[in-house]
Short mmCIF file of N, CA, C and O in Angstrom, two decimals:
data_model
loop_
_atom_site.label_atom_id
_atom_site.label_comp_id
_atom_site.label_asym_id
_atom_site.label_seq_id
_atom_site.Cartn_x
_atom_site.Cartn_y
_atom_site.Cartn_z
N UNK A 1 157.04 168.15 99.21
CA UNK A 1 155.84 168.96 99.08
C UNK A 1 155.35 168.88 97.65
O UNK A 1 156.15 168.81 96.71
N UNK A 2 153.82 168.91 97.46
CA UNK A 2 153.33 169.05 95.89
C UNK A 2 152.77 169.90 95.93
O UNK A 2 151.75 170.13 96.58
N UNK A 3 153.48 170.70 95.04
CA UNK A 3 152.48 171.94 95.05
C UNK A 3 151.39 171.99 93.73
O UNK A 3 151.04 173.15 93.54
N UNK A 4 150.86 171.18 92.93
CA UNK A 4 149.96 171.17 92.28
C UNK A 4 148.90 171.60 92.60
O UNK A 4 148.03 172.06 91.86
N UNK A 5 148.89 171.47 93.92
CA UNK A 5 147.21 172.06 94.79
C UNK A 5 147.22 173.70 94.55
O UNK A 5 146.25 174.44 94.45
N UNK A 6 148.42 173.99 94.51
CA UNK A 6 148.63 175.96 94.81
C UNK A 6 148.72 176.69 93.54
O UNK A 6 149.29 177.76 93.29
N UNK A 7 147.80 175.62 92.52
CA UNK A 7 148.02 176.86 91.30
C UNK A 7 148.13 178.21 90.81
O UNK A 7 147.15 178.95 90.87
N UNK A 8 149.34 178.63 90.29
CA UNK A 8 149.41 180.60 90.27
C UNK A 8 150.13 180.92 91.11
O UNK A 8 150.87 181.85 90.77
N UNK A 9 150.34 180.40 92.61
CA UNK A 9 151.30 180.84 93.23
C UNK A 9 153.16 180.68 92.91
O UNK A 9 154.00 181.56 93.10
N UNK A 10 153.39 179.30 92.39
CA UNK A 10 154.41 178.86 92.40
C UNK A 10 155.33 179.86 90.99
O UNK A 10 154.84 180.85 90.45
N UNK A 11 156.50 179.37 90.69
CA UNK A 11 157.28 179.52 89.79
C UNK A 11 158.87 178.99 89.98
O UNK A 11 159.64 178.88 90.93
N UNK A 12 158.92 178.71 88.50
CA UNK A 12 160.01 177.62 88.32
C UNK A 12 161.14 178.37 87.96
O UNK A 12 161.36 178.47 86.76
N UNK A 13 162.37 179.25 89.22
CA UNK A 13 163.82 179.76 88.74
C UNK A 13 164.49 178.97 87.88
O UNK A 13 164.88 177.84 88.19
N UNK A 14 164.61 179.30 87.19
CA UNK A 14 165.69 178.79 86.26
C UNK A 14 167.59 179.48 86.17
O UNK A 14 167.84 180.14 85.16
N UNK A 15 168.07 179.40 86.61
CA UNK A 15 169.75 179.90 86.89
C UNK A 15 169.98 179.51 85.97
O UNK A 15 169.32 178.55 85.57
N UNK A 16 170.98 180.01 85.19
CA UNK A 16 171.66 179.80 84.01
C UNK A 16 172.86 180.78 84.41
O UNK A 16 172.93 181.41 85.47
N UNK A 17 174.06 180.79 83.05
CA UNK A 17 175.04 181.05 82.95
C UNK A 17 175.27 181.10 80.94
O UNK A 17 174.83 180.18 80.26
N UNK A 18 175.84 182.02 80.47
CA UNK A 18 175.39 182.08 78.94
C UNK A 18 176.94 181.29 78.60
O UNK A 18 177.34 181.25 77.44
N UNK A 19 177.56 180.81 79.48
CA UNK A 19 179.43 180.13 78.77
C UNK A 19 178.85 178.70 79.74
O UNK A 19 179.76 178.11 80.30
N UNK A 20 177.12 178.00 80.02
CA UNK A 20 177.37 176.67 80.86
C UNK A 20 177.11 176.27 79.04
O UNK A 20 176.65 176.92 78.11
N UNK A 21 177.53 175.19 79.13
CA UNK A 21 177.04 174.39 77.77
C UNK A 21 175.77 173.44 78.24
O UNK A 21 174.83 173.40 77.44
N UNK A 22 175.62 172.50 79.76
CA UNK A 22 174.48 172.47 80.44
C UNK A 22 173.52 172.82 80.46
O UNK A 22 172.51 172.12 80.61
N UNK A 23 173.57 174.40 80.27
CA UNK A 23 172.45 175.04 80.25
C UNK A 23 171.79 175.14 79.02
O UNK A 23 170.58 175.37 79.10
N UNK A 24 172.28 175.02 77.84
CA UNK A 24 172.42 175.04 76.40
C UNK A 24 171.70 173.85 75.86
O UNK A 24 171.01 173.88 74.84
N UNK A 25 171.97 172.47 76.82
CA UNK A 25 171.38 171.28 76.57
C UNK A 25 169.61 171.67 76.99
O UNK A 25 168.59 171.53 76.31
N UNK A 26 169.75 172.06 78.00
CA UNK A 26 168.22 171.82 79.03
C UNK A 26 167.62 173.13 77.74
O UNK A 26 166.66 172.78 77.06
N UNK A 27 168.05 174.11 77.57
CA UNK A 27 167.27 174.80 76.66
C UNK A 27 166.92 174.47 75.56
O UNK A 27 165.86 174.86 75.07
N UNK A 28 167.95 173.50 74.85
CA UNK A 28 167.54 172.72 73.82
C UNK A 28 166.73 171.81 74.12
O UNK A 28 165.75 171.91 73.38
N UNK A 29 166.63 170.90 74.88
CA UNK A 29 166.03 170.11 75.22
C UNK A 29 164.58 170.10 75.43
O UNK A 29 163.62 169.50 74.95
N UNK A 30 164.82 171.17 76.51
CA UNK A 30 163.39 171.18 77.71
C UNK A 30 163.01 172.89 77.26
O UNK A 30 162.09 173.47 76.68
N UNK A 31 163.75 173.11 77.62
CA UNK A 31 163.43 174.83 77.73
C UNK A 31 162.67 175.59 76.21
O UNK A 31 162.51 176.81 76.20
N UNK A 32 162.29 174.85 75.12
CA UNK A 32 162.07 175.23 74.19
C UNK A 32 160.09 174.64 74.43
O UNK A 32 159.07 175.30 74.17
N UNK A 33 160.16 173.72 74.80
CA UNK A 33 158.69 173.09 75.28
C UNK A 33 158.20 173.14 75.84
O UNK A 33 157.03 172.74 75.79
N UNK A 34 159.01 173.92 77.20
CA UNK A 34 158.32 173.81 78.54
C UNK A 34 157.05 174.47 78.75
O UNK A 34 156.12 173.92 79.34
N UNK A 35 157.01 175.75 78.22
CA UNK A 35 155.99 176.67 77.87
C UNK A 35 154.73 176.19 77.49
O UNK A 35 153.70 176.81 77.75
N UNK A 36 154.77 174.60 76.62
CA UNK A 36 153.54 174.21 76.49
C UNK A 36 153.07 172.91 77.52
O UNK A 36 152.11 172.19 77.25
N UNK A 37 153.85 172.77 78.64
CA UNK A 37 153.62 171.54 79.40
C UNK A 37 152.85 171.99 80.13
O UNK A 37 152.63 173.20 80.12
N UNK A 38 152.09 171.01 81.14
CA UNK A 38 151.04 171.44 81.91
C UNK A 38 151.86 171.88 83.73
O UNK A 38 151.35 172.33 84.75
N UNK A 39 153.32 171.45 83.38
CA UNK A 39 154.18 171.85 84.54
C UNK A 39 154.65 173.59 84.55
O UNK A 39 155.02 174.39 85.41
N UNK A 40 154.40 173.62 83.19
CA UNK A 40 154.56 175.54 82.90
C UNK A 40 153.20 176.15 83.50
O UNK A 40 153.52 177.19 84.07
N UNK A 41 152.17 176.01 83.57
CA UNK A 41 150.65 176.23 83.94
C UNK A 41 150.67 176.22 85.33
O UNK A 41 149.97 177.07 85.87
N UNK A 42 151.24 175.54 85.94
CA UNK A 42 151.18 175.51 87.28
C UNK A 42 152.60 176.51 87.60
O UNK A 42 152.47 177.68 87.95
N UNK A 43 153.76 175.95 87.46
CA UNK A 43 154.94 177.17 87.78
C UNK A 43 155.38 177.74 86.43
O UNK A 43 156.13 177.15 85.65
N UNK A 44 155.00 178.62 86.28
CA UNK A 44 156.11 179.34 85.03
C UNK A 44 157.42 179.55 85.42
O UNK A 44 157.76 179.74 86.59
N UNK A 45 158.41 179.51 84.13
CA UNK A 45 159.62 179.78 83.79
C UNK A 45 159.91 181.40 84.10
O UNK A 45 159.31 182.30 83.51
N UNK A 46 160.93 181.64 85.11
CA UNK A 46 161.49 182.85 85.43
C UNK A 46 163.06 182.24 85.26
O UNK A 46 163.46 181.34 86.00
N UNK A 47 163.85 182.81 84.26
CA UNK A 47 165.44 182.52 84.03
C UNK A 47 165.76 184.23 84.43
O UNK A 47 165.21 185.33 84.41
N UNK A 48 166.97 183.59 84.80
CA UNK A 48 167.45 184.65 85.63
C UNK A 48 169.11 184.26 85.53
O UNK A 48 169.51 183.24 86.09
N UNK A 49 169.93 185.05 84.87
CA UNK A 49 171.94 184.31 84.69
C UNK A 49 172.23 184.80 86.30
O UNK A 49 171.73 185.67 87.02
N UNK A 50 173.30 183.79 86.48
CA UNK A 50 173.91 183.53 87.86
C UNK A 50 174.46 184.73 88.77
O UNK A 50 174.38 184.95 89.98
N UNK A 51 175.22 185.61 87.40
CA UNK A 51 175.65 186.73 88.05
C UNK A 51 174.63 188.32 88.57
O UNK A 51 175.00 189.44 88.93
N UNK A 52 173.20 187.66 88.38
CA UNK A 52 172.51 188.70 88.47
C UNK A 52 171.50 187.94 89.65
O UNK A 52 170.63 188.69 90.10
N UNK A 53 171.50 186.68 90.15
CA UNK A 53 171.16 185.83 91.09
C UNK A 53 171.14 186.29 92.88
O UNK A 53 170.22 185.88 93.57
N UNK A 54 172.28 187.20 93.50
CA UNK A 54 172.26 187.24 94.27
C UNK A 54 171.30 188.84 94.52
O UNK A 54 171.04 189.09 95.70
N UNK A 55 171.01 189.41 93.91
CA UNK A 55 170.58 190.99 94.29
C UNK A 55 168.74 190.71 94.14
O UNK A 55 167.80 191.27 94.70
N UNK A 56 168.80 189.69 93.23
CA UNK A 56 167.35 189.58 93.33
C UNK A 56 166.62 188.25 94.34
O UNK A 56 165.44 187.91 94.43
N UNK A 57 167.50 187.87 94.81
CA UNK A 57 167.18 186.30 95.80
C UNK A 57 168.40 186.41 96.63
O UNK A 57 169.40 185.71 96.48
N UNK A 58 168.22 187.50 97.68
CA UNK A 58 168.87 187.96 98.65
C UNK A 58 168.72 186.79 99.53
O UNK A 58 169.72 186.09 99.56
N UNK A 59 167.69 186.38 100.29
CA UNK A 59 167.39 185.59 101.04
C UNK A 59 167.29 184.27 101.04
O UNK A 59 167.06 183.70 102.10
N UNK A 60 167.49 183.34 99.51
CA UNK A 60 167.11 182.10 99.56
C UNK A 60 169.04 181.66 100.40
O UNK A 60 170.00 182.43 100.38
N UNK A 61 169.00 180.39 100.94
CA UNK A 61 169.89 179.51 101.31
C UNK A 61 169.32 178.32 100.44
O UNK A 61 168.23 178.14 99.91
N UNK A 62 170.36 177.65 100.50
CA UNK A 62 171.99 177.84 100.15
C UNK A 62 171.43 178.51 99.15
O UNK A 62 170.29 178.51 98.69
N UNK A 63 172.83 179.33 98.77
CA UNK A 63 172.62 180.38 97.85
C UNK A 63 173.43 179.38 96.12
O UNK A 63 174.14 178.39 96.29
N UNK A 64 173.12 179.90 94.73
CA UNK A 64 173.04 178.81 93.89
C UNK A 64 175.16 179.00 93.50
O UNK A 64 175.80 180.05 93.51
N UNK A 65 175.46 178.20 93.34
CA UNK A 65 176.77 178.19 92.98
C UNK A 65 177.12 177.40 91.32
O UNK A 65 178.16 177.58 90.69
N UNK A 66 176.32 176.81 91.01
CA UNK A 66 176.21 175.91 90.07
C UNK A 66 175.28 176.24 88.80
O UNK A 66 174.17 176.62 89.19
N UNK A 67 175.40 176.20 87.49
CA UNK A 67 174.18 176.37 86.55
C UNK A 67 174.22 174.84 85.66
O UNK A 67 175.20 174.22 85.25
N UNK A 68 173.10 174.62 85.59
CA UNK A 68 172.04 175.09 85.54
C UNK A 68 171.54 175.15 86.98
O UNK A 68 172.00 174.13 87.49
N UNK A 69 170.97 175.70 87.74
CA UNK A 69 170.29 175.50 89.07
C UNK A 69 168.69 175.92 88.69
O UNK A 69 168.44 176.95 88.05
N UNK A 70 167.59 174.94 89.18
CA UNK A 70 166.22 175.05 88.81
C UNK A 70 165.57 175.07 90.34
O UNK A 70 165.60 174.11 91.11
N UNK A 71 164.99 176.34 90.62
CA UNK A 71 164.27 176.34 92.23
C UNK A 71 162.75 176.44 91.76
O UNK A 71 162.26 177.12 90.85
N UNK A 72 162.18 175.59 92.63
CA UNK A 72 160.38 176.10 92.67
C UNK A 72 160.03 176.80 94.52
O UNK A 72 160.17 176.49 95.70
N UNK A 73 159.31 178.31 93.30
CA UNK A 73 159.45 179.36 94.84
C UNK A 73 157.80 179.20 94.80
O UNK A 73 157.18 178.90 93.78
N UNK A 74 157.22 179.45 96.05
CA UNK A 74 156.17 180.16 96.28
C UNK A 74 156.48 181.40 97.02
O UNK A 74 156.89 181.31 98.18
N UNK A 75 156.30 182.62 96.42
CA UNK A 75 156.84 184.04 96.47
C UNK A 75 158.07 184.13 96.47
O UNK A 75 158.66 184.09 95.40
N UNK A 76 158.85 184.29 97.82
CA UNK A 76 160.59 184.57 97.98
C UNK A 76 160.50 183.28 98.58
O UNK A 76 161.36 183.40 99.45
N UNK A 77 159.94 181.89 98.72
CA UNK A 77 160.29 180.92 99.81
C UNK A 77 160.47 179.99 98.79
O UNK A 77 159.68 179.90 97.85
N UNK A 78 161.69 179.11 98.95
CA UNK A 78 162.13 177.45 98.03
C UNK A 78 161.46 176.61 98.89
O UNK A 78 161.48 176.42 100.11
N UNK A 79 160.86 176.17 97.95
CA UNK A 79 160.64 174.40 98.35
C UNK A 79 160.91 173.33 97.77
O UNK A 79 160.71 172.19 98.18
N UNK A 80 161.47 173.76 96.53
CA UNK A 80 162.17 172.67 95.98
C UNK A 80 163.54 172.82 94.90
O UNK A 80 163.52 173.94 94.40
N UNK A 81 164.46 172.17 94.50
CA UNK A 81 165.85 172.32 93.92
C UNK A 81 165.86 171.19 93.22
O UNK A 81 165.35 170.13 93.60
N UNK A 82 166.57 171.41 91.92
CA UNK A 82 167.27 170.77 90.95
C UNK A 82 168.40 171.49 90.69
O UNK A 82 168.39 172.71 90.58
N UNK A 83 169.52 170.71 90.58
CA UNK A 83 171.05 171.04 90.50
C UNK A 83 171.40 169.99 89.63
O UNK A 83 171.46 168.79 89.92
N UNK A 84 171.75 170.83 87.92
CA UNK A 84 172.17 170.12 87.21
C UNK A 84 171.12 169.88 86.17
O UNK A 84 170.03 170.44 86.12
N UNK A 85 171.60 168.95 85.30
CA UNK A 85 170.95 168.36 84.12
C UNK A 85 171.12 167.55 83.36
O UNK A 85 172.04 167.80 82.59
N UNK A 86 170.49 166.41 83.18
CA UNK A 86 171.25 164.56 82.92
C UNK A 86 170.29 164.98 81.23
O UNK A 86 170.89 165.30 80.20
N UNK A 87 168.89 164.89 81.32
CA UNK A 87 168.51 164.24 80.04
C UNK A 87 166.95 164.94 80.19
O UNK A 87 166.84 165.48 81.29
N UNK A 88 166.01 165.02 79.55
CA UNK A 88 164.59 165.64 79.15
C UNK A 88 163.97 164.64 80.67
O UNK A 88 163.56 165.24 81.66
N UNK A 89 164.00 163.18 80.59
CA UNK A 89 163.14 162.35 81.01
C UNK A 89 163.66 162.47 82.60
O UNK A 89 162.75 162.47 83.44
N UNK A 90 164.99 162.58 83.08
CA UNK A 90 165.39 162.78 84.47
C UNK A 90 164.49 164.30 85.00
O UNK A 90 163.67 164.43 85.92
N UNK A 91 165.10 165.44 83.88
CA UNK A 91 164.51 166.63 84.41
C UNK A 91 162.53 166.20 84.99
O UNK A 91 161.90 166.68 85.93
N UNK A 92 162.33 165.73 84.51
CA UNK A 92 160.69 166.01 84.09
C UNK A 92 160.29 165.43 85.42
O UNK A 92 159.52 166.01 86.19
N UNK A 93 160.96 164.05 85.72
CA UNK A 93 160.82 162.90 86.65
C UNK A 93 161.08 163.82 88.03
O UNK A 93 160.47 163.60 89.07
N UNK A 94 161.85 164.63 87.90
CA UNK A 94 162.86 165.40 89.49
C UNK A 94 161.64 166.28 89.49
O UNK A 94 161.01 166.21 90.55
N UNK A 95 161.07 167.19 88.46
CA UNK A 95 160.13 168.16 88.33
C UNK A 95 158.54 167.66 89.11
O UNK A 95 157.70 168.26 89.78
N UNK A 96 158.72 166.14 88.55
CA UNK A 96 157.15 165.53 89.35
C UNK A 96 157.13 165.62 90.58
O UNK A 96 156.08 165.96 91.13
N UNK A 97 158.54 165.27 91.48
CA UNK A 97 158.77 165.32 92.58
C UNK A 97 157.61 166.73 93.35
O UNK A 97 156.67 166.76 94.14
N UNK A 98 158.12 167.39 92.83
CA UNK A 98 157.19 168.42 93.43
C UNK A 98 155.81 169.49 92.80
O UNK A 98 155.27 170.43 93.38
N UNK A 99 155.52 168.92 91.42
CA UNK A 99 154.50 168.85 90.71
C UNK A 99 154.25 168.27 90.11
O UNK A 99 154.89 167.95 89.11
N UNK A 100 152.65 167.68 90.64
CA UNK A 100 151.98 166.60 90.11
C UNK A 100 151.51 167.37 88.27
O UNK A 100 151.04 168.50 88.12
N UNK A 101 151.84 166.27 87.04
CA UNK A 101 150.76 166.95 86.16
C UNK A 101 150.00 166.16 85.57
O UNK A 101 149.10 166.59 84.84
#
């Protein structure tokens, strides 16, 4: 699915964990810029740590076991997952998958 067409609706979960070192990379990395990409404009950044994951996203399946874990919701519904984190240029590439920018 692309959701580029549904501007304002979407947003980009971000799962974290403050002891992943993973997560530490993508924030260094990505997470310091993202704010000015045109992929932030369409889904904004909602981080949310793992252990506070299940009370507020009661309903998504599979539920996240892993950090970094990156979901794009429209309201409470996923339509798309990233699990994990290789490098700036993988993230961005997995991110096009489901927004065009």
């Amino acid at each position: 699915m692309n959701a580029s067409e549904e501007n304002g609706l979407f947003r980009l979960v971000y799962v974290f964990s403050d002891h992943c070192a993973v997560c530490k990379a993508w924030e260094r990395d990505v997470g310091r810029l993202y704010g000015d990409t045109d992929y932030a404009r369409k889904a904004p950044l909602f981080a949310i740590d793992i252990s506070l994951f299940s009370e507020h996203f009661m309903d998504v399946t599979p539920k996240v076991s892993k950090t970094p874990t990156f979901m794009l919701m429209i309201g409470n519904h996923e339509v798309g997952r990233i699990v994990g984190y290789q490098n700036r240029d993988m993230f961005f590439w997995a991110l096009s998958e489901y927004i065009s920018h």
